[in-house]
Each structure stands twice: as C-alpha cells, then as structure tokens.
PDB file of C-alpha atoms in Angstrom:
ATOM      1  CA  CYS A   1      -4.294   1.042  10.393  1.00  0.00           C
ATOM      2  CA  ARG A   2      -7.324   3.324   9.959  1.00  0.00           C
ATOM      3  CA  LEU A   3      -9.503   0.356   9.059  1.00  0.00           C
ATOM      4  CA  PHE A   4      -8.343  -1.485  12.182  1.00  0.00           C
ATOM      5  CA  PHE A   5      -9.300   1.346  14.554  1.00  0.00           C
ATOM      6  CA  ALA A   6     -12.577   1.991  12.709  1.00  0.00           C
ATOM      7  CA  THR A   7     -13.460  -1.697  13.111  1.00  0.00           C
ATOM      8  CA  VAL A   8     -12.570  -1.612  16.816  1.00  0.00           C
ATOM      9  CA  SER A   9     -14.738   1.477  17.269  1.00  0.00           C
ATOM     10  CA  ALA A  10     -17.690  -0.191  15.554  1.00  0.00           C
ATOM     11  CA  LEU A  11     -17.350  -3.348  17.665  1.00  0.00           C
ATOM     12  CA  ILE A  12     -17.177  -1.339  20.895  1.00  0.00           C
ATOM     13  CA  ALA A  13     -20.227   0.678  19.852  1.00  0.00           C
ATOM     14  CA  LEU A  14     -22.112  -2.559  19.170  1.00  0.00           C
ATOM     15  CA  GLY A  15     -21.098  -3.753  22.629  1.00  0.00           C
ATOM     16  CA  ALA A  16     -22.537  -0.609  24.184  1.00  0.00           C
ATOM     17  CA  TYR A  17     -25.767  -1.086  22.233  1.00  0.00           C
ATOM     18  CA  TRP A  18     -26.016  -4.684  23.411  1.00  0.00           C
ATOM     19  CA  ILE A  19     -25.621  -3.566  27.033  1.00  0.00           C
ATOM     20  CA  THR A  20     -28.512  -1.144  26.661  1.00  0.00           C
ATOM     21  CA  LEU A  21     -30.735  -3.982  25.433  1.00  0.00           C
ATOM     22  CA  ALA A  22     -29.644  -6.624  27.935  1.00  0.00           C
ATOM     23  CA  ASP A  23     -32.011  -7.212  30.822  1.00  0.00           C
ATOM     24  CA  ASN A  24     -29.580  -9.193  32.924  1.00  0.00           C
ATOM     25  CA  ILE A  25     -25.890  -8.273  32.709  1.00  0.00           C
ATOM     26  CA  GLY A  26     -24.942  -9.034  36.291  1.00  0.00           C
ATOM     27  CA  LEU A  27     -25.044  -5.466  37.608  1.00  0.00           C
ATOM     28  CA  VAL A  28     -26.639  -4.636  40.934  1.00  0.00           C
ATOM     29  CA  ALA A  29     -27.885  -1.128  40.244  1.00  0.00           C
ATOM     30  CA  ILE A  30     -29.047   0.772  37.160  1.00  0.00           C
ATOM     31  CA  HIS A  31     -26.450   3.511  37.692  1.00  0.00           C
ATOM     32  CA  GLU A  32     -23.717   0.886  37.321  1.00  0.00           C
ATOM     33  CA  LYS A  33     -25.197  -0.130  33.987  1.00  0.00           C
ATOM     34  CA  PHE A  34     -25.019   3.451  32.764  1.00  0.00           C
ATOM     35  CA  ALA A  35     -21.432   3.738  34.051  1.00  0.00           C
ATOM     36  CA  VAL A  36     -20.440   0.716  31.935  1.00  0.00           C
ATOM     37  CA  ILE A  37     -22.199   2.182  28.881  1.00  0.00           C
ATOM     38  CA  SER A  38     -20.421   5.495  29.393  1.00  0.00           C
ATOM     39  CA  ALA A  39     -17.006   3.802  29.652  1.00  0.00           C
ATOM     40  CA  VAL A  40     -17.645   1.688  26.560  1.00  0.00           C
ATOM     41  CA  SER A  41     -18.786   4.762  24.626  1.00  0.00           C
ATOM     42  CA  ASP A  42     -15.582   6.594  25.588  1.00  0.00           C
ATOM     43  CA  LEU A  43     -13.488   3.673  24.322  1.00  0.00           C
ATOM     44  CA  SER A  44     -15.442   3.699  21.066  1.00  0.00           C
ATOM     45  CA  ALA A  45     -14.817   7.431  20.634  1.00  0.00           C
ATOM     46  CA  ILE A  46     -11.085   6.986  21.262  1.00  0.00           C
ATOM     47  CA  ALA A  47     -10.852   4.173  18.700  1.00  0.00           C
ATOM     48  CA  LEU A  48     -12.773   6.270  16.179  1.00  0.00           C
ATOM     49  CA  PHE A  49     -10.398   9.187  16.773  1.00  0.00           C
ATOM     50  CA  PHE A  50      -7.397   6.936  16.110  1.00  0.00           C
ATOM     51  CA  ALA A  51      -9.094   5.712  12.921  1.00  0.00           C
ATOM     52  CA  PHE A  52      -9.084   9.223  11.435  1.00  0.00           C
ATOM     53  CA  ALA A  53      -6.139  10.802  13.285  1.00  0.00           C
ATOM     54  CA  THR A  54      -3.813   7.884  13.932  1.00  0.00           C
ATOM     55  CA  PRO A  55      -0.705   8.972  15.889  1.00  0.00           C
ATOM     56  CA  ARG A  56       2.420   9.041  13.770  1.00  0.00           C
ATOM     57  CA  PHE A  57       4.296   6.498  15.905  1.00  0.00           C
ATOM     58  CA  LEU A  58       1.494   3.968  15.363  1.00  0.00           C
ATOM     59  CA  THR A  59       1.443   4.619  11.625  1.00  0.00           C
ATOM     60  CA  GLN A  60       5.216   4.207  11.391  1.00  0.00           C
ATOM     61  CA  ARG A  61       5.104   1.002  13.399  1.00  0.00           C
ATOM     62  CA  TRP A  62       2.329  -0.329  11.181  1.00  0.00           C
ATOM     63  CA  GLN A  63       4.366   0.498   8.070  1.00  0.00           C
ATOM     64  CA  ARG A  64       7.486  -1.200   9.443  1.00  0.00           C
ATOM     65  CA  GLN A  65       5.406  -4.303  10.053  1.00  0.00           C
ATOM     66  CA  GLU A  66       4.144  -4.188   6.465  1.00  0.00           C
ATOM     67  CA  VAL A  67       7.719  -4.006   5.144  1.00  0.00           C
ATOM     68  CA  THR A  68       8.654  -7.008   7.314  1.00  0.00           C
ATOM     69  CA  ARG A  69       5.601  -8.892   6.089  1.00  0.00           C
ATOM     70  CA  TYR A  70       6.485  -8.091   2.466  1.00  0.00           C
ATOM     71  CA  LEU A  71      10.062  -9.331   2.897  1.00  0.00           C
ATOM     72  CA  PHE A  72       8.895 -12.492   4.666  1.00  0.00           C
ATOM     73  CA  ASP A  73       6.278 -13.308   2.010  1.00  0.00           C
ATOM     74  CA  THR A  74       8.665 -12.776  -0.904  1.00  0.00           C
ATOM     75  CA  SER A  75      11.523 -14.700   0.724  1.00  0.00           C
ATOM     76  CA  ASN A  76       9.421 -17.867   0.762  1.00  0.00           C
ATOM     77  CA  ARG A  77       9.553 -18.127  -3.043  1.00  0.00           C
ATOM     78  CA  GLU A  78      12.215 -19.238  -5.489  1.00  0.00           C
ATOM     79  CA  ALA A  79      14.115 -16.434  -7.243  1.00  0.00           C
ATOM     80  CA  GLU A  80      12.204 -16.776 -10.538  1.00  0.00           C
ATOM     81  CA  ASP A  81       8.857 -17.025  -8.750  1.00  0.00           C
ATOM     82  CA  ARG A  82       9.674 -13.905  -6.739  1.00  0.00           C
ATOM     83  CA  SER A  83      10.308 -12.052  -9.979  1.00  0.00           C
ATOM     84  CA  VAL A  84       7.074 -13.283 -11.576  1.00  0.00           C
ATOM     85  CA  HIS A  85       5.005 -12.328  -8.539  1.00  0.00           C
ATOM     86  CA  ALA A  86       6.900  -9.084  -7.828  1.00  0.00           C
ATOM     87  CA  PRO A  87       4.231  -6.707  -9.265  1.00  0.00           C
ATOM     88  CA  ASP A  88       1.381  -8.307  -7.290  1.00  0.00           C
ATOM     89  CA  ASP A  89       3.412  -8.592  -4.080  1.00  0.00           C
ATOM     90  CA  LEU A  90       4.450  -4.943  -4.314  1.00  0.00           C
ATOM     91  CA  MET A  91       0.907  -3.834  -5.086  1.00  0.00           C
ATOM     92  CA  ARG A  92      -0.529  -5.590  -2.026  1.00  0.00           C
ATOM     93  CA  ALA A  93       2.193  -4.297   0.310  1.00  0.00           C
ATOM     94  CA  ALA A  94       1.708  -0.711  -0.901  1.00  0.00           C
ATOM     95  CA  GLN A  95      -2.058  -1.014  -0.544  1.00  0.00           C
ATOM     96  CA  ARG A  96      -1.798  -2.180   3.054  1.00  0.00           C
ATOM     97  CA  GLY A  97       0.897   0.260   4.143  1.00  0.00           C
ATOM     98  CA  ALA A  98       0.073   3.579   2.473  1.00  0.00           C
ATOM     99  CA  ALA A  99      -3.637   4.223   3.144  1.00  0.00           C
ATOM    100  CA  ALA A 100      -4.354   3.537  -0.512  1.00  0.00           C
ATOM    101  CA  ALA A 101      -7.684   3.823  -2.289  1.00  0.00           C
ATOM    102  CA  ALA A 102      -6.017   2.342  -5.384  1.00  0.00           C
ATOM    103  CA  VAL A 103      -2.553   1.039  -6.282  1.00  0.00           C
ATOM    104  CA  PHE A 104      -0.850   0.277  -9.590  1.00  0.00           C
ATOM    105  CA  VAL A 105       2.538  -1.171 -10.518  1.00  0.00           C
ATOM    106  CA  ALA A 106       3.916  -0.393 -13.982  1.00  0.00           C
ATOM    107  CA  LEU A 107       6.923  -2.185 -15.452  1.00  0.00           C
ATOM    108  CA  ARG A 108       8.830  -2.032 -18.702  1.00  0.00           C
ATOM    109  CA  GLU A 109       7.570  -4.306 -21.451  1.00  0.00           C
ATOM    110  CA  ASP A 110      11.111  -5.719 -21.500  1.00  0.00           C
ATOM    111  CA  VAL A 111      14.429  -4.563 -20.072  1.00  0.00           C
ATOM    112  CA  ASN A 112      15.255  -2.488 -23.162  1.00  0.00           C
ATOM    113  CA  SER A 113      11.797  -1.036 -23.843  1.00  0.00           C
ATOM    114  CA  PRO A 114      10.959   2.559 -22.858  1.00  0.00           C
ATOM    115  CA  ALA A 115       7.227   1.756 -22.557  1.00  0.00           C
ATOM    116  CA  LEU A 116       5.733   1.263 -19.092  1.00  0.00           C
ATOM    117  CA  ILE A 117       2.734  -1.050 -18.809  1.00  0.00           C
ATOM    118  CA  ILE A 118       0.625  -1.493 -15.671  1.00  0.00           C
ATOM    119  CA  ARG A 119       1.169  -5.119 -14.657  1.00  0.00           C
ATOM    120  CA  ALA A 120      -0.689  -5.203 -11.338  1.00  0.00           C
ATOM    121  CA  ALA A 121      -3.372  -2.988  -9.834  1.00  0.00           C
ATOM    122  CA  SER A 122      -6.006  -3.029  -7.123  1.00  0.00           C
ATOM    123  CA  ASP A 123      -8.518  -2.214  -9.886  1.00  0.00           C
ATOM    124  CA  PRO A 124      -8.284  -4.777 -12.724  1.00  0.00           C
ATOM    125  CA  ALA A 125      -9.419  -2.060 -15.167  1.00  0.00           C
ATOM    126  CA  LEU A 126      -5.993  -0.424 -14.782  1.00  0.00           C
ATOM    127  CA  VAL A 127      -4.041  -3.522 -15.793  1.00  0.00           C
ATOM    128  CA  GLY A 128      -2.663  -3.247 -19.316  1.00  0.00           C
ATOM    129  CA  LEU A 129      -2.753   0.544 -19.536  1.00  0.00           C
ATOM    130  CA  VAL A 130       0.344   2.019 -21.160  1.00  0.00           C
ATOM    131  CA  LEU A 131       1.959   5.052 -19.558  1.00  0.00           C
ATOM    132  CA  ARG A 132       2.971   7.761 -21.987  1.00  0.00           C
ATOM    133  CA  GLY A 133       6.672   8.072 -22.721  1.00  0.00           C
ATOM    134  CA  PRO A 134       8.901  11.111 -22.184  1.00  0.00           C
ATOM    135  CA  GLY A 135       6.913  14.184 -21.214  1.00  0.00           C
ATOM    136  CA  GLY A 136       4.361  12.535 -18.947  1.00  0.00           C
ATOM    137  CA  PRO A 137       4.676  13.138 -15.185  1.00  0.00           C
ATOM    138  CA  LEU A 138       4.827   9.451 -14.287  1.00  0.00           C
ATOM    139  CA  TYR A 139       7.514   8.780 -16.855  1.00  0.00           C
ATOM    140  CA  THR A 140       9.459  11.778 -15.558  1.00  0.00           C
ATOM    141  CA  GLU A 141       9.506  10.318 -12.037  1.00  0.00           C
ATOM    142  CA  PHE A 142      10.510   6.950 -13.480  1.00  0.00           C
ATOM    143  CA  THR A 143      13.531   8.374 -15.277  1.00  0.00           C
ATOM    144  CA  SER A 144      14.549  10.797 -12.510  1.00  0.00           C
ATOM    145  CA  GLY A 145      14.595   8.145  -9.796  1.00  0.00           C
ATOM    146  CA  ASN A 146      12.704  10.421  -7.389  1.00  0.00           C
ATOM    147  CA  SER A 147       9.717   9.513  -5.226  1.00  0.00           C
ATOM    148  CA  GLN A 148       7.073  12.229  -5.391  1.00  0.00           C
ATOM    149  CA  MET A 149       3.496  13.229  -4.609  1.00  0.00           C
ATOM    150  CA  PHE A 150       1.361  15.162  -7.121  1.00  0.00           C
ATOM    151  CA  PRO A 151      -2.303  15.726  -8.110  1.00  0.00           C
ATOM    152  CA  ALA A 152      -4.059  12.867  -9.898  1.00  0.00           C
ATOM    153  CA  ALA A 153      -5.414  15.397 -12.389  1.00  0.00           C
ATOM    154  CA  SER A 154      -1.897  15.868 -13.799  1.00  0.00           C
ATOM    155  CA  LEU A 155      -1.530  12.235 -14.886  1.00  0.00           C
ATOM    156  CA  ASP A 156      -1.567  11.008 -18.471  1.00  0.00           C
ATOM    157  CA  ALA A 157      -5.118  10.980 -19.831  1.00  0.00           C
ATOM    158  CA  ALA A 158      -5.672   7.208 -19.895  1.00  0.00           C
ATOM    159  CA  VAL A 159      -4.416   6.672 -16.344  1.00  0.00           C
ATOM    160  CA  ARG A 160      -5.959   9.910 -15.016  1.00  0.00           C
ATOM    161  CA  ASP A 161      -9.483   8.939 -16.075  1.00  0.00           C
ATOM    162  CA  ALA A 162      -9.078   5.536 -14.441  1.00  0.00           C
ATOM    163  CA  VAL A 163      -7.702   6.735 -11.085  1.00  0.00           C
ATOM    164  CA  LEU A 164      -9.559  10.008 -10.487  1.00  0.00           C
ATOM    165  CA  PRO A 165     -12.657   8.211  -9.121  1.00  0.00           C
ATOM    166  CA  TYR A 166     -10.406   6.865  -6.352  1.00  0.00           C
ATOM    167  CA  GLY A 167      -8.810  10.083  -5.167  1.00  0.00           C
ATOM    168  CA  GLU A 168      -7.100  13.397  -5.739  1.00  0.00           C
ATOM    169  CA  THR A 169      -3.504  12.616  -4.758  1.00  0.00           C
ATOM    170  CA  VAL A 170      -0.962  10.194  -6.234  1.00  0.00           C
ATOM    171  CA  LEU A 171       2.263   9.040  -4.572  1.00  0.00           C
ATOM    172  CA  VAL A 172       4.850   7.553  -6.922  1.00  0.00           C
ATOM    173  CA  ALA A 173       8.110   5.702  -6.304  1.00  0.00           C
ATOM    174  CA  PRO A 174      10.371   4.394  -9.111  1.00  0.00           C
ATOM    175  CA  ILE A 175      11.411   0.742  -9.098  1.00  0.00           C
ATOM    176  CA  PHE A 176      15.106   0.676  -9.894  1.00  0.00           C
ATOM    177  CA  THR A 177      18.536  -0.506  -8.829  1.00  0.00           C
ATOM    178  CA  SER A 178      22.039   0.664  -9.647  1.00  0.00           C
ATOM    179  CA  VAL A 179      21.877  -1.601 -12.706  1.00  0.00           C
ATOM    180  CA  ARG A 180      18.389  -1.144 -14.190  1.00  0.00           C
ATOM    181  CA  ARG A 181      15.237   0.930 -14.087  1.00  0.00           C
ATOM    182  CA  TRP A 182      12.262  -1.416 -13.961  1.00  0.00           C
ATOM    183  CA  GLY A 183       9.198   0.759 -13.534  1.00  0.00           C
ATOM    184  CA  LEU A 184       7.222   2.462 -10.785  1.00  0.00           C
ATOM    185  CA  VAL A 185       4.578   1.955  -8.124  1.00  0.00           C
ATOM    186  CA  GLY A 186       1.757   4.460  -7.683  1.00  0.00           C
ATOM    187  CA  VAL A 187      -0.648   4.905  -4.780  1.00  0.00           C
ATOM    188  CA  VAL A 188      -3.869   6.906  -5.130  1.00  0.00           C
ATOM    189  CA  GLN A 189      -5.148   8.449  -1.893  1.00  0.00           C
ATOM    190  CA  ARG A 190      -8.676   9.751  -1.622  1.00  0.00           C
ATOM    191  CA  ARG A 191      -7.858  12.980   0.226  1.00  0.00           C
ATOM    192  CA  GLY A 192      -4.166  12.776   0.891  1.00  0.00           C
ATOM    193  CA  SER A 193      -2.450  11.457   3.992  1.00  0.00           C
ATOM    194  CA  LEU A 194      -1.768  12.632   7.529  1.00  0.00           C
ATOM    195  CA  PHE A 195       1.925  11.864   7.023  1.00  0.00           C
ATOM    196  CA  PRO A 196       2.616  11.885   3.271  1.00  0.00           C
ATOM    197  CA  GLY A 197       6.389  11.917   3.775  1.00  0.00           C
ATOM    198  CA  ASP A 198       6.183   8.609   5.648  1.00  0.00           C
ATOM    199  CA  ASP A 199       4.011   7.102   2.903  1.00  0.00           C
ATOM    200  CA  VAL A 200       6.447   8.204   0.187  1.00  0.00           C
ATOM    201  CA  ARG A 201       9.373   6.739   2.140  1.00  0.00           C
ATOM    202  CA  LEU A 202       7.489   3.466   2.571  1.00  0.00           C
ATOM    203  CA  LEU A 203       6.812   3.285  -1.178  1.00  0.00           C
ATOM    204  CA  ALA A 204      10.453   4.058  -1.978  1.00  0.00           C
ATOM    205  CA  GLN A 205      11.615   1.311   0.367  1.00  0.00           C
ATOM    206  CA  LEU A 206       9.201  -1.268  -1.046  1.00  0.00           C
ATOM    207  CA  ALA A 207      10.109  -0.254  -4.606  1.00  0.00           C
ATOM    208  CA  GLN A 208      13.810  -0.638  -3.817  1.00  0.00           C
ATOM    209  CA  TYR A 209      13.266  -4.186  -2.563  1.00  0.00           C
ATOM    210  CA  ALA A 210      11.117  -4.977  -5.608  1.00  0.00           C
ATOM    211  CA  GLY A 211      13.889  -3.706  -7.888  1.00  0.00           C
ATOM    212  CA  GLY A 212      16.353  -6.070  -6.233  1.00  0.00           C
ATOM    213  CA  ILE A 213      13.925  -8.975  -6.668  1.00  0.00           C
ATOM    214  CA  LEU A 214      13.469  -8.186 -10.381  1.00  0.00           C
ATOM    215  CA  ASP A 215      17.235  -7.846 -10.878  1.00  0.00           C
ATOM    216  CA  HIS A 216      17.891 -11.177  -9.188  1.00  0.00           C
ATOM    217  CA  GLY A 217      15.166 -12.947 -11.145  1.00  0.00           C
ATOM    218  CA  TYR A 218      16.500 -11.538 -14.406  1.00  0.00           C
ATOM    219  CA  LEU A 219      20.045 -12.727 -13.664  1.00  0.00           C
ATOM    220  CA  VAL A 220      18.844 -16.215 -12.678  1.00  0.00           C
ATOM    221  CA  THR A 221      16.783 -16.489 -15.879  1.00  0.00           C
ATOM    222  CA  GLU A 222      19.743 -15.310 -17.975  1.00  0.00           C
ATOM    223  CA  ALA A 223      22.085 -17.845 -16.357  1.00  0.00           C
ATOM    224  CA  ARG A 224      19.679 -20.718 -16.952  1.00  0.00           C
ATOM    225  CA  GLU A 225      19.160 -19.748 -20.564  1.00  0.00           C
ATOM    226  CA  ARG A 226      22.934 -19.696 -21.114  1.00  0.00           C
ATOM    227  CA  GLU A 227      23.196 -23.195 -19.633  1.00  0.00           C
ATOM    228  CA  ARG A 228      20.704 -24.465 -22.190  1.00  0.00           C
TER     229      ARG A 228
END
C-alpha cells in the first residue's frame, strides 16, 4: 500500500516537472500553467502523505484484498500441490500485506519433529536456518499458539543476525490447527507499523489458512499411501 502511494506520488511529480519543461501544453496564459503545476504538486504531496501515513481503512481494505488473493491463488492448485507450495504462498502473502522488509516461514522437519526449519523466506540466506528449541522466543510463540510482536534483537542468534539488517521489529504468528502445530510465519518490519495490531491479525489469519492447507495435504498424502 505504501509502495503504491509512493509510486503515484513520484509519477505525479514527474508530470509536474514535464509541464514546467513543455513549451506548448495548450494553455492560453502563463498563470494557467502555474495553476496546473500547483494542482499537480498538491496531488503529489497528498499521495506522498498516504505513502507514509496511510489511513487505517485503506490499510485494512488492502489487507482484506491480500487475503482474498491468497485464498484464490491457493484454491487453484490440487490439495498436494497446495501443501507443497504452502510456505512460499504464505511468505508472499505476508510480504504483500504486512509492510514487510523481510518474511520467513518455518515448519517442522516432519509432523513429529520438534525442530523448526525455515522453508521459505524473502531472503534466500534465511532458508535452511534451524530455530532453537524450547527456550527461544520464536519457539515459545510456536508452542503457545499466540501471535505476537517483539524486538528482532531478542531472536535466536542465527536468525537474529540474519534479520537485524532488515529491521528492528518482528511479528510472529503460529501455523496450527486443532489437530497439529506446523510452524510459524515471521515478518520483519524496518521501524514497526502504523497499525501493528492489524498486521498481527492479518498474519494470524493467513497462518490459520496455511495450517488448514497443510493439514489437508497431509491427510490426502496419508490416504494415497494407504491405498498403495
């Protein structure tokens, strides 16, 4: 959402610059030319304001659209394919919807393993990192089932060193259902968010859907293996 308004502001500003350079823009008097430039500059300033102080109703609408887009994209795949692509799909949806500088999705190595391994991330250097077991803050959120926000500096050493260049705040939502705990999704924000509660709720909602997808894929795989 911020990127959209920043882009609009830049395009409007370029339009104003072009008007100042144009010799023939169809205006009768010079004062009319300056009036157009002034109006265009005002529009650019408004778009720039929205880029850095986007109204909450616009942010919430944008996030609802991202959830709809996520559900639509995942529904177009077979159950097993949805499960295979679940980490990447969740990562992209969280990155678009939560003003993320970096995103990572960590899942269990298998359904019975306590270890969490980052399976998808906006930075490929994060993929494959193992989150520390009981005692680490990320693992605590995973086992508690709570979605939280905390400082990036409090993360486990391996993950902390990798994400700190991206920002100071981490939002985390566990991926789980009533049957299984699958993992978690984390969003790193450079300087926090205007509406962190909305971002946490978005992550929790996306993580809930991802948990359902992983559950369904696991059951389908189990059923097919039994048939063999």
